Coordinates of C-alpha atoms in Angstrom, one line a residue:
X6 CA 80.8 188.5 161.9
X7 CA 78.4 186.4 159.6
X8 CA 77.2 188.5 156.6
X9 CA 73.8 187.0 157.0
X10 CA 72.2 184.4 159.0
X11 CA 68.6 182.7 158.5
X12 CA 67.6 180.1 161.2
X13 CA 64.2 178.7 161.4
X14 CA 62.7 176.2 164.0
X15 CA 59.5 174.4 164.0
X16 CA 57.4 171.6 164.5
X17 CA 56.9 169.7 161.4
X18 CA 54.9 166.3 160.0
X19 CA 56.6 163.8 158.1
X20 CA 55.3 165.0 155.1
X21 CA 56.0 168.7 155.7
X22 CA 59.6 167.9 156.0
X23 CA 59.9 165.8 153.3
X24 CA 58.3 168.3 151.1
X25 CA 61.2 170.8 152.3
X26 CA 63.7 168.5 151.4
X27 CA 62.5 168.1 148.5
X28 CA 62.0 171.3 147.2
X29 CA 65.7 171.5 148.4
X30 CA 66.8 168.6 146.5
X31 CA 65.0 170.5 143.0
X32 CA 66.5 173.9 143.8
X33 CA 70.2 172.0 143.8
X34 CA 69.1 169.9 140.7
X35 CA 68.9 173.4 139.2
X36 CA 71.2 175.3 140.6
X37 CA 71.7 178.8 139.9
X38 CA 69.5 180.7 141.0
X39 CA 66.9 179.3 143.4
X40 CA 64.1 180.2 145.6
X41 CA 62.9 178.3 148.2
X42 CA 59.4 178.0 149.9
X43 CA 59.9 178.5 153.7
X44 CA 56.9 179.8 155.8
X45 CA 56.7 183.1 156.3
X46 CA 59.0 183.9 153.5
X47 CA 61.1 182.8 150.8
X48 CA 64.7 182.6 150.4
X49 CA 67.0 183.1 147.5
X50 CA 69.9 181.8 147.0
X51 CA 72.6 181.1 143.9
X52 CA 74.0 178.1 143.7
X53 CA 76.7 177.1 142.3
X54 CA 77.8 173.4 140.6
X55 CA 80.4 172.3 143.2
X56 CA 79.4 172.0 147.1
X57 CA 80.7 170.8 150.2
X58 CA 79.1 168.9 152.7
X59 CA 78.7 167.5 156.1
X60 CA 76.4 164.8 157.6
X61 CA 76.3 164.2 161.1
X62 CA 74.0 162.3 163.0
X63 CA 73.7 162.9 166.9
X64 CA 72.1 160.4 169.5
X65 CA 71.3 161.6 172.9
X66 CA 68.9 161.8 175.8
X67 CA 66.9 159.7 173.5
X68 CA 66.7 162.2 170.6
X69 CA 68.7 161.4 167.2
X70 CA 70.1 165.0 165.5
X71 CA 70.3 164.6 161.9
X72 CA 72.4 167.7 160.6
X73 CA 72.7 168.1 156.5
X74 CA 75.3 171.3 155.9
X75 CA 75.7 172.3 152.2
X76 CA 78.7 174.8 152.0
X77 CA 79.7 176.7 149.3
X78 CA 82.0 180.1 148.8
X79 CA 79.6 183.5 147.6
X80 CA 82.1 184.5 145.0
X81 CA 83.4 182.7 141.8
X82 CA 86.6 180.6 142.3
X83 CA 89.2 181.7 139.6
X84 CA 90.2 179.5 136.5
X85 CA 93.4 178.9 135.7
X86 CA 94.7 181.3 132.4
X87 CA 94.6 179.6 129.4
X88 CA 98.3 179.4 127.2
X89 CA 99.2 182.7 125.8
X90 CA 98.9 183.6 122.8
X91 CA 102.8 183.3 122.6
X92 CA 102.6 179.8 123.3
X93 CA 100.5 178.9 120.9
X94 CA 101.7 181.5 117.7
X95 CA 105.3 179.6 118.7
X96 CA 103.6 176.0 118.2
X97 CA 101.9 177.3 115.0
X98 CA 104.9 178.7 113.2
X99 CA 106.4 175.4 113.6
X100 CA 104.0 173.1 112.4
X101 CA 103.6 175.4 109.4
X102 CA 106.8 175.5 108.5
X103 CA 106.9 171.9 109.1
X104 CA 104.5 171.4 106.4
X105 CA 105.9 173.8 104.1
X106 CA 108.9 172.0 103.6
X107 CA 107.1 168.9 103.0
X108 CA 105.3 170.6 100.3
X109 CA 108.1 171.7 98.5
X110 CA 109.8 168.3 99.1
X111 CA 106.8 166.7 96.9
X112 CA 106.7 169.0 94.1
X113 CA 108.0 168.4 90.6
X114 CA 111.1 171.1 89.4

């Protein structure tokens, strides 16, 4: 079942599609949150900075199908966990006393 589902068809000019696009191409330059332009409405959407896409073009019965499908999940994809904090207290203790001893080695009795 599709959470939600916008579909609109229509006759367009040239111009009128390339303005769509467009406006497209400027909410993705953004990203985040975007709103796009779409008679009768708009439609907001957030964006994130990695997508997935799909091109395909169609010829038949004399019409070409040009199909451009931007994917991307709704939720944010987990980051891997940082080093704990033991990792790095055990790295730190050891450099320190690393450079203890070479202080002590340099001083004068």
């Amino acid at each position: 079942m599709t959470d939600l589902k916008f579909e609109q068809k229509r006759s367009l000019s040239r111009l009128e599609a390339a303005d769509q696009l467009t406006a497209l191409a400027a909410a993705l330059r953004k990203g985040g949150d975007a709103e796009l332009e779409l008679s009768p409405g708009t439609l907001s959407l957030r964006i994130p900075d990695d997508l997935r896409s799909e091109i395909e073009v169609e010829i038949d019965d004399g019409e070409i199908e040009l199909e451009i499908e931007l994917t991307w999940p709704t939720t944010t994809p987990k980051r891997k966990k940082p080093p704990t904090k033991a990792a790095r207290t055990t790295t730190g203790a050891s450099t320190s006393k690393t450079r203890n001893t070479r202080r002590s080695a340099t001083k004068k009795p």
